Amino acid sequence: AYDAFVGTMLEAGDRPFYEGAYAAKMRDLEHARKQGKLTKDFEGKDFDAYAPLVARQAALEAVFQDDGAIAKGLGKIAEALPLLSEGVTGAGFLRQAAMPFTKTPGNLAERAVEYSPIGAVKNALRTGSEMKRGTFNQQRFVNETSRNLIGSGLRVLAGKLVDEGIVQGSLSDDKDEREAQKNAGMQDYSVKIGENYVSYAWIPVIGPALAGGADFYQTLNGSDLGALAAVADAAAGYVQSAVFEQSALSGLSEMFSGDNAAKGVVDTLLSLTSQFVPSMMRQAAAAADPYERQTYISGDPVRSQLGSLKSAIPGLRQTLPIKRDEQGEIKQASQGKAPPGLCPIFSCSFPA
């Protein structure tokens, strides 16, 4: 029932954008027909029957609801999770906890790949396979090639901005250096605006493309390997940033990241409650709080999850203890102080 409700609400939100993309594509196709510039896909086909199919596919891609390969793969993984859940807990709700949604995140991940040089390799291999089978799809080729070119340009831009210290990929893997970066106000996948760092990771498609590009250059610049090995290592980092750190896989990776798989399953199930807090509320809670909050309680996963839930709710977040570093200093949140407009609504007090 929950999945059906969420799906209905998402579909309602997507409908205006879907209709707009569909109408725009139909106009483009009609114009191309009048100009005699339709792609080869239309040869031997009835325009009035085939054009709506092409427009529908374009509209689905515009709202990330097409049947992409990564989305299908994630769907297969998600289908297996209830069986694992039933074997461990006797109930089949592990999918909702670990991978509640797969289509949109899967398609976002696939676009992130297509908006990159790696996507160009994928495009070339797919095109070669289609031509060998005699099923070459010019419409797909044109769309993916344009994404490859735009994404490659974004990667070059990310490299330049990383060199100038404007764009940040992931923070250092070294614990002490990472802590120092956080204390300086830096955060993962952010752009420096004045003295503040603002996250760009949330931006669909463009965010993962910039994140992957930034990580690529940071890995490349900090590598002691030979040129070819460094590029391969940086490319692997790009795929990690652009695909495997996306929301559809984050719950699954966290579930199996520890040494105890059973504990990971239980912790994942406990995290189910936090999924009912809207993202906008989480962002408002974080924006109104200038400090990092302590949510984890060693040996008590239930209270730890309760703390995580509180941290996502404005007002309740401020009831949690403030984190302190190893020197006992208060830890400032990476995003800095709350915007002035939020302070009258939420508590923005500053303890000594």
Coordinates of C-alpha atoms in Angstrom, one line a residue:
A1 CA 0.0 0.0 0.0
Y2 CA 2.9 2.4 0.9
D3 CA 4.6 1.7 -2.5
A4 CA 1.4 2.2 -4.4
F5 CA 0.7 5.5 -2.6
V6 CA 4.2 6.8 -3.1
G7 CA 4.1 5.7 -6.8
T8 CA 0.8 7.5 -7.3
M9 CA 2.1 10.7 -5.8
L10 CA 5.4 10.6 -7.9
E11 CA 3.4 9.9 -11.0
A12 CA 1.1 12.8 -10.3
G13 CA 4.1 15.1 -9.9
D14 CA 5.7 13.8 -13.1
R15 CA 2.6 14.0 -15.3
P16 CA 2.9 17.7 -16.3
F17 CA 6.5 17.3 -17.2
Y18 CA 5.8 14.0 -19.1
E19 CA 2.9 15.7 -21.1
G20 CA 5.1 18.7 -21.9
A21 CA 8.0 16.5 -23.1
Y22 CA 5.7 14.4 -25.2
A23 CA 4.1 17.4 -26.9
A24 CA 7.5 19.0 -27.5
K25 CA 8.8 15.8 -29.1
M26 CA 5.7 15.4 -31.3
R27 CA 6.2 19.0 -32.6
D28 CA 9.9 18.3 -33.3
L29 CA 9.0 15.1 -35.2
E30 CA 6.3 16.8 -37.2
H31 CA 8.7 19.6 -38.1
A32 CA 11.3 17.1 -39.2
R33 CA 8.8 15.3 -41.4
K34 CA 7.9 18.5 -43.2
Q35 CA 11.6 19.2 -43.7
G36 CA 12.3 15.7 -44.8
K37 CA 14.8 15.2 -42.0
L38 CA 13.3 12.2 -40.1
T39 CA 15.9 9.7 -38.8
K40 CA 16.3 6.3 -40.6
D41 CA 14.2 4.7 -37.9
F42 CA 11.1 6.1 -39.6
E43 CA 11.9 4.4 -43.0
G44 CA 9.2 2.0 -43.9
K45 CA 7.0 2.9 -40.9
D46 CA 3.7 4.7 -40.7
F47 CA 4.5 8.1 -39.2
D48 CA 1.1 8.5 -37.4
A49 CA 1.7 5.1 -35.6
Y50 CA 5.4 5.3 -34.9
A51 CA 5.9 8.9 -34.0
P52 CA 3.8 8.6 -30.7
L53 CA 6.0 5.7 -29.7
V54 CA 9.1 7.7 -30.2
A55 CA 7.6 10.7 -28.3
R56 CA 6.5 8.5 -25.5
Q57 CA 10.0 7.1 -25.0
A58 CA 11.4 10.6 -25.0
A59 CA 8.9 11.7 -22.5
L60 CA 9.6 8.7 -20.2
E61 CA 13.3 9.5 -20.4
A62 CA 12.6 13.1 -19.5
V63 CA 11.1 12.1 -16.2
F64 CA 13.5 9.1 -15.7
Q65 CA 10.7 6.5 -15.9
D66 CA 12.0 4.6 -19.0
D67 CA 13.0 0.9 -18.7
G68 CA 16.8 1.5 -18.6
A69 CA 19.2 -1.3 -18.2
I70 CA 20.5 -0.3 -14.7
A71 CA 16.9 0.3 -13.5
K72 CA 16.0 -3.2 -14.6
G73 CA 19.1 -4.7 -12.9
L74 CA 18.3 -2.9 -9.7
G75 CA 14.8 -4.2 -9.9
K76 CA 16.0 -7.8 -10.1
I77 CA 18.1 -7.3 -7.0
A78 CA 15.2 -5.7 -5.2
E79 CA 12.9 -8.6 -6.1
A80 CA 15.3 -11.0 -4.3
L81 CA 15.5 -9.0 -1.1
P82 CA 12.1 -10.1 0.3
L83 CA 13.3 -13.7 0.2
L84 CA 16.4 -12.8 2.1
S85 CA 14.3 -10.8 4.6
E86 CA 11.9 -13.6 5.1
G87 CA 14.8 -16.0 5.8
V88 CA 16.4 -13.7 8.4
T89 CA 13.4 -12.1 10.1
G90 CA 10.4 -14.1 9.0
A91 CA 8.9 -11.1 7.2
G92 CA 9.5 -9.9 3.6
F93 CA 9.9 -6.2 4.1
L94 CA 13.7 -5.9 3.6
R95 CA 13.2 -4.4 0.1
Q96 CA 11.3 -1.5 1.5
A97 CA 14.2 -0.8 4.0
A98 CA 17.2 -1.3 1.7
M99 CA 15.9 -0.5 -1.8
P100 CA 12.5 1.1 -1.7
F101 CA 12.8 2.6 -5.2
T102 CA 14.8 1.5 -8.2
K103 CA 13.5 2.9 -11.4
T104 CA 14.2 6.6 -11.0
P105 CA 17.6 6.2 -9.2
G106 CA 18.6 3.5 -11.7
N107 CA 17.8 5.8 -14.6
L108 CA 19.5 8.7 -13.0
A109 CA 22.6 6.5 -12.6
E110 CA 22.4 5.4 -16.2
R111 CA 22.2 9.1 -17.3
A112 CA 25.2 9.9 -15.2
V113 CA 27.2 7.2 -17.1
E114 CA 25.9 8.5 -20.4
Y115 CA 27.0 12.0 -19.5
S116 CA 30.7 10.9 -19.5
P117 CA 33.5 9.5 -21.6
I118 CA 32.6 6.1 -20.2
G119 CA 29.2 6.6 -21.7
A120 CA 30.8 7.2 -25.1
V121 CA 32.5 3.7 -24.9
K122 CA 29.1 2.2 -23.9
N123 CA 27.5 4.0 -26.8
A124 CA 30.1 2.8 -29.3
L125 CA 29.8 -0.8 -28.1
R126 CA 26.0 -0.7 -28.3
T127 CA 26.0 0.9 -31.7
G128 CA 28.4 -1.7 -33.0
S129 CA 26.2 -4.5 -31.7
E130 CA 23.1 -3.0 -33.2
M131 CA 24.8 -2.5 -36.6
K132 CA 26.0 -6.1 -36.5
R133 CA 22.4 -7.3 -35.8
G134 CA 20.9 -4.9 -38.3
T135 CA 18.9 -3.1 -35.6
F136 CA 20.7 0.2 -35.5
N137 CA 18.6 2.8 -33.7
Q138 CA 19.6 6.3 -35.0
Q139 CA 17.3 8.1 -32.5
R140 CA 19.1 6.4 -29.5
F141 CA 22.5 7.0 -31.1
V142 CA 21.8 10.7 -31.5
N143 CA 20.5 11.1 -28.0
E144 CA 23.3 9.2 -26.3
T145 CA 26.0 10.9 -28.4
S146 CA 24.7 14.4 -27.4
R147 CA 24.8 13.3 -23.7
N148 CA 28.3 11.9 -24.2
L149 CA 29.6 15.2 -25.6
I150 CA 27.9 17.3 -22.9
G151 CA 29.1 15.1 -20.1
S152 CA 32.6 15.0 -21.4
G153 CA 32.6 18.8 -21.4
L154 CA 31.3 18.8 -17.8
R155 CA 34.2 16.5 -16.9
V156 CA 36.7 18.9 -18.4
L157 CA 35.1 21.8 -16.6
A158 CA 35.1 19.8 -13.3
G159 CA 38.8 19.3 -13.7
K160 CA 39.5 22.9 -14.2
L161 CA 37.4 23.9 -11.2
V162 CA 39.1 21.3 -9.1
D163 CA 42.5 22.7 -10.0
E164 CA 41.3 26.2 -9.0
G165 CA 39.9 25.0 -5.7
I166 CA 36.3 25.9 -6.6
V167 CA 34.8 22.4 -6.9
Q168 CA 35.4 19.6 -4.3
G169 CA 34.9 15.9 -4.9
S170 CA 35.0 13.5 -2.0
L171 CA 37.0 14.5 1.0
S172 CA 40.3 12.8 1.9
D173 CA 40.3 9.1 2.8
D174 CA 42.8 9.9 5.6
K175 CA 40.8 10.2 8.9
D176 CA 42.8 13.1 10.3
E177 CA 42.9 15.1 7.0
R178 CA 39.2 14.5 6.5
E179 CA 38.4 15.8 10.0
A180 CA 40.6 18.9 9.3
Q181 CA 38.7 19.5 6.1
K182 CA 35.4 19.2 7.8
N183 CA 36.5 21.6 10.6
A184 CA 37.4 24.1 7.8
G185 CA 33.8 23.9 6.6
M186 CA 34.5 21.7 3.6
Q187 CA 32.1 18.9 2.6
D188 CA 31.9 16.1 0.1
Y189 CA 30.9 17.1 -3.5
S190 CA 30.5 20.8 -3.0
V191 CA 31.3 24.1 -4.8
K192 CA 33.0 26.9 -2.9
I193 CA 30.9 30.1 -3.0
G194 CA 32.7 32.8 -1.0
E195 CA 33.7 31.2 2.2
N196 CA 31.0 28.6 2.2
Y197 CA 30.7 25.2 0.5
V198 CA 27.4 24.3 -1.1
S199 CA 26.6 20.7 -2.1
Y200 CA 25.9 20.0 -5.8
A201 CA 25.4 16.2 -5.4
W202 CA 21.6 16.5 -5.2
I203 CA 21.3 18.0 -8.7
P204 CA 19.9 15.2 -11.0
V205 CA 22.4 13.9 -13.6
I206 CA 24.6 17.0 -13.6
G207 CA 25.5 16.5 -9.9
P208 CA 26.8 12.9 -10.3
A209 CA 28.6 13.9 -13.5
L210 CA 30.4 16.7 -11.7
A211 CA 31.0 14.5 -8.7
G212 CA 32.5 11.8 -10.8
G213 CA 34.6 14.2 -12.8
A214 CA 35.9 15.9 -9.6
D215 CA 36.8 12.5 -8.1
F216 CA 38.4 11.5 -11.4
Y217 CA 40.8 14.5 -11.3
Q218 CA 41.4 14.3 -7.6
T219 CA 42.4 10.6 -7.9
L220 CA 44.5 11.4 -11.0
N221 CA 46.3 14.3 -9.4
G222 CA 47.0 12.3 -6.2
S223 CA 48.1 9.0 -7.8
D224 CA 51.6 7.7 -7.7
L225 CA 50.8 5.1 -10.4
G226 CA 51.8 5.3 -14.1
A227 CA 49.6 7.3 -16.4
L228 CA 47.5 4.4 -17.7
A229 CA 47.0 2.9 -14.3
A230 CA 46.1 6.3 -12.8
V231 CA 43.5 6.9 -15.4
A232 CA 42.0 3.4 -14.8
D233 CA 41.9 4.0 -11.1
A234 CA 40.3 7.4 -11.6
A235 CA 37.8 6.0 -14.0
A236 CA 36.8 3.4 -11.4
G237 CA 36.3 6.2 -9.0
Y238 CA 34.0 8.0 -11.4
V239 CA 31.8 4.9 -11.8
Q240 CA 31.8 4.5 -8.0
S241 CA 30.7 8.2 -7.5
A242 CA 28.2 8.4 -10.4
V243 CA 26.5 5.0 -10.0
F244 CA 27.2 3.0 -6.8
E245 CA 26.9 5.9 -4.4
Q246 CA 23.4 6.8 -5.6
S247 CA 20.4 6.3 -3.4
A248 CA 19.1 3.0 -4.8
L249 CA 22.3 1.3 -3.9
S250 CA 23.3 3.1 -0.7
G251 CA 21.0 1.1 1.5
L252 CA 22.2 -2.1 0.0
S253 CA 25.9 -1.2 0.4
E254 CA 25.4 -0.1 4.0
M255 CA 23.6 -3.3 4.8
F256 CA 26.6 -5.4 3.7
S257 CA 29.4 -3.0 4.6
G258 CA 30.1 -4.4 8.0
D259 CA 31.6 -7.7 9.2
N260 CA 28.3 -9.0 10.5
A261 CA 25.7 -9.4 7.6
A262 CA 22.9 -10.3 10.0
K263 CA 23.5 -7.1 12.1
G264 CA 23.6 -5.2 8.8
V265 CA 20.1 -6.6 7.9
V266 CA 18.7 -5.7 11.3
D267 CA 20.2 -2.1 11.2
T268 CA 18.7 -1.7 7.7
L269 CA 15.3 -2.7 8.9
L270 CA 15.6 -0.3 11.8
S271 CA 16.3 2.5 9.4
L272 CA 12.9 2.0 7.7
T273 CA 11.3 4.6 10.0
S274 CA 13.5 7.4 8.7
Q275 CA 12.3 6.9 5.1
F276 CA 8.9 8.5 6.1
V277 CA 10.6 11.9 6.7
P278 CA 10.4 14.0 3.6
S279 CA 13.7 15.1 2.1
M280 CA 12.6 18.8 2.3
M281 CA 12.1 18.4 6.0
R282 CA 15.5 16.9 6.4
Q283 CA 17.1 19.7 4.5
A284 CA 15.2 22.3 6.6
A285 CA 16.3 20.6 9.8
A286 CA 20.0 20.6 8.7
A287 CA 19.8 24.2 7.3
A288 CA 18.4 25.5 10.6
D289 CA 21.2 23.9 12.7
P290 CA 24.7 25.2 12.6
Y291 CA 26.1 22.2 14.4
E292 CA 26.6 18.5 13.8
R293 CA 24.5 16.3 16.1
Q294 CA 25.4 13.0 17.9
T295 CA 23.0 10.3 16.8
Y296 CA 25.0 7.1 17.3
I297 CA 24.9 5.4 20.7
S298 CA 27.3 2.4 20.9
G299 CA 25.6 -0.9 21.4
D300 CA 22.1 0.5 21.2
P301 CA 20.8 0.4 17.6
V302 CA 17.3 1.3 18.5
R303 CA 18.2 4.6 20.3
S304 CA 20.7 5.3 17.5
Q305 CA 18.0 5.0 15.0
L306 CA 15.7 7.2 17.1
G307 CA 18.5 9.8 17.2
S308 CA 18.8 9.6 13.4
L309 CA 15.1 10.2 13.1
K310 CA 15.2 13.2 15.4
S311 CA 18.1 14.7 13.5
A312 CA 15.8 14.9 10.4
I313 CA 13.0 16.8 12.1
P314 CA 13.3 20.6 12.8
G315 CA 13.1 21.3 16.5
L316 CA 13.7 17.7 17.6
R317 CA 17.2 17.9 16.0
Q318 CA 18.2 20.6 18.5
T319 CA 17.4 18.2 21.4
L320 CA 20.4 16.0 20.4
P321 CA 23.8 16.4 21.8
I322 CA 26.3 18.5 19.7
K323 CA 29.2 16.6 18.3
R324 CA 32.7 17.5 19.5
D325 CA 36.0 16.7 17.9
E326 CA 39.0 14.9 19.6
Q327 CA 40.1 18.2 21.1
G328 CA 36.6 18.8 22.6
E329 CA 35.8 21.6 20.2
I330 CA 32.2 22.0 18.9
K331 CA 31.8 20.6 15.4
Q332 CA 30.2 23.1 13.0
A333 CA 27.9 21.7 10.3
S334 CA 29.4 21.7 6.8
Q335 CA 26.7 23.9 5.4
G336 CA 27.3 26.6 8.0
K337 CA 24.7 28.7 9.7
A338 CA 21.0 28.6 8.9
P339 CA 19.7 31.0 6.3
P340 CA 18.3 34.1 8.0
G341 CA 14.7 33.3 6.9
L342 CA 14.8 30.0 8.8
C343 CA 16.0 31.4 12.2
P344 CA 12.7 32.9 13.2
I345 CA 11.0 29.5 12.6
F346 CA 13.6 27.1 14.0
S347 CA 15.9 27.3 16.9
C348 CA 19.2 28.9 15.8
S349 CA 20.8 29.4 19.2
F350 CA 24.6 29.2 19.5
P351 CA 25.8 27.6 22.7
A352 CA 29.2 28.8 24.1

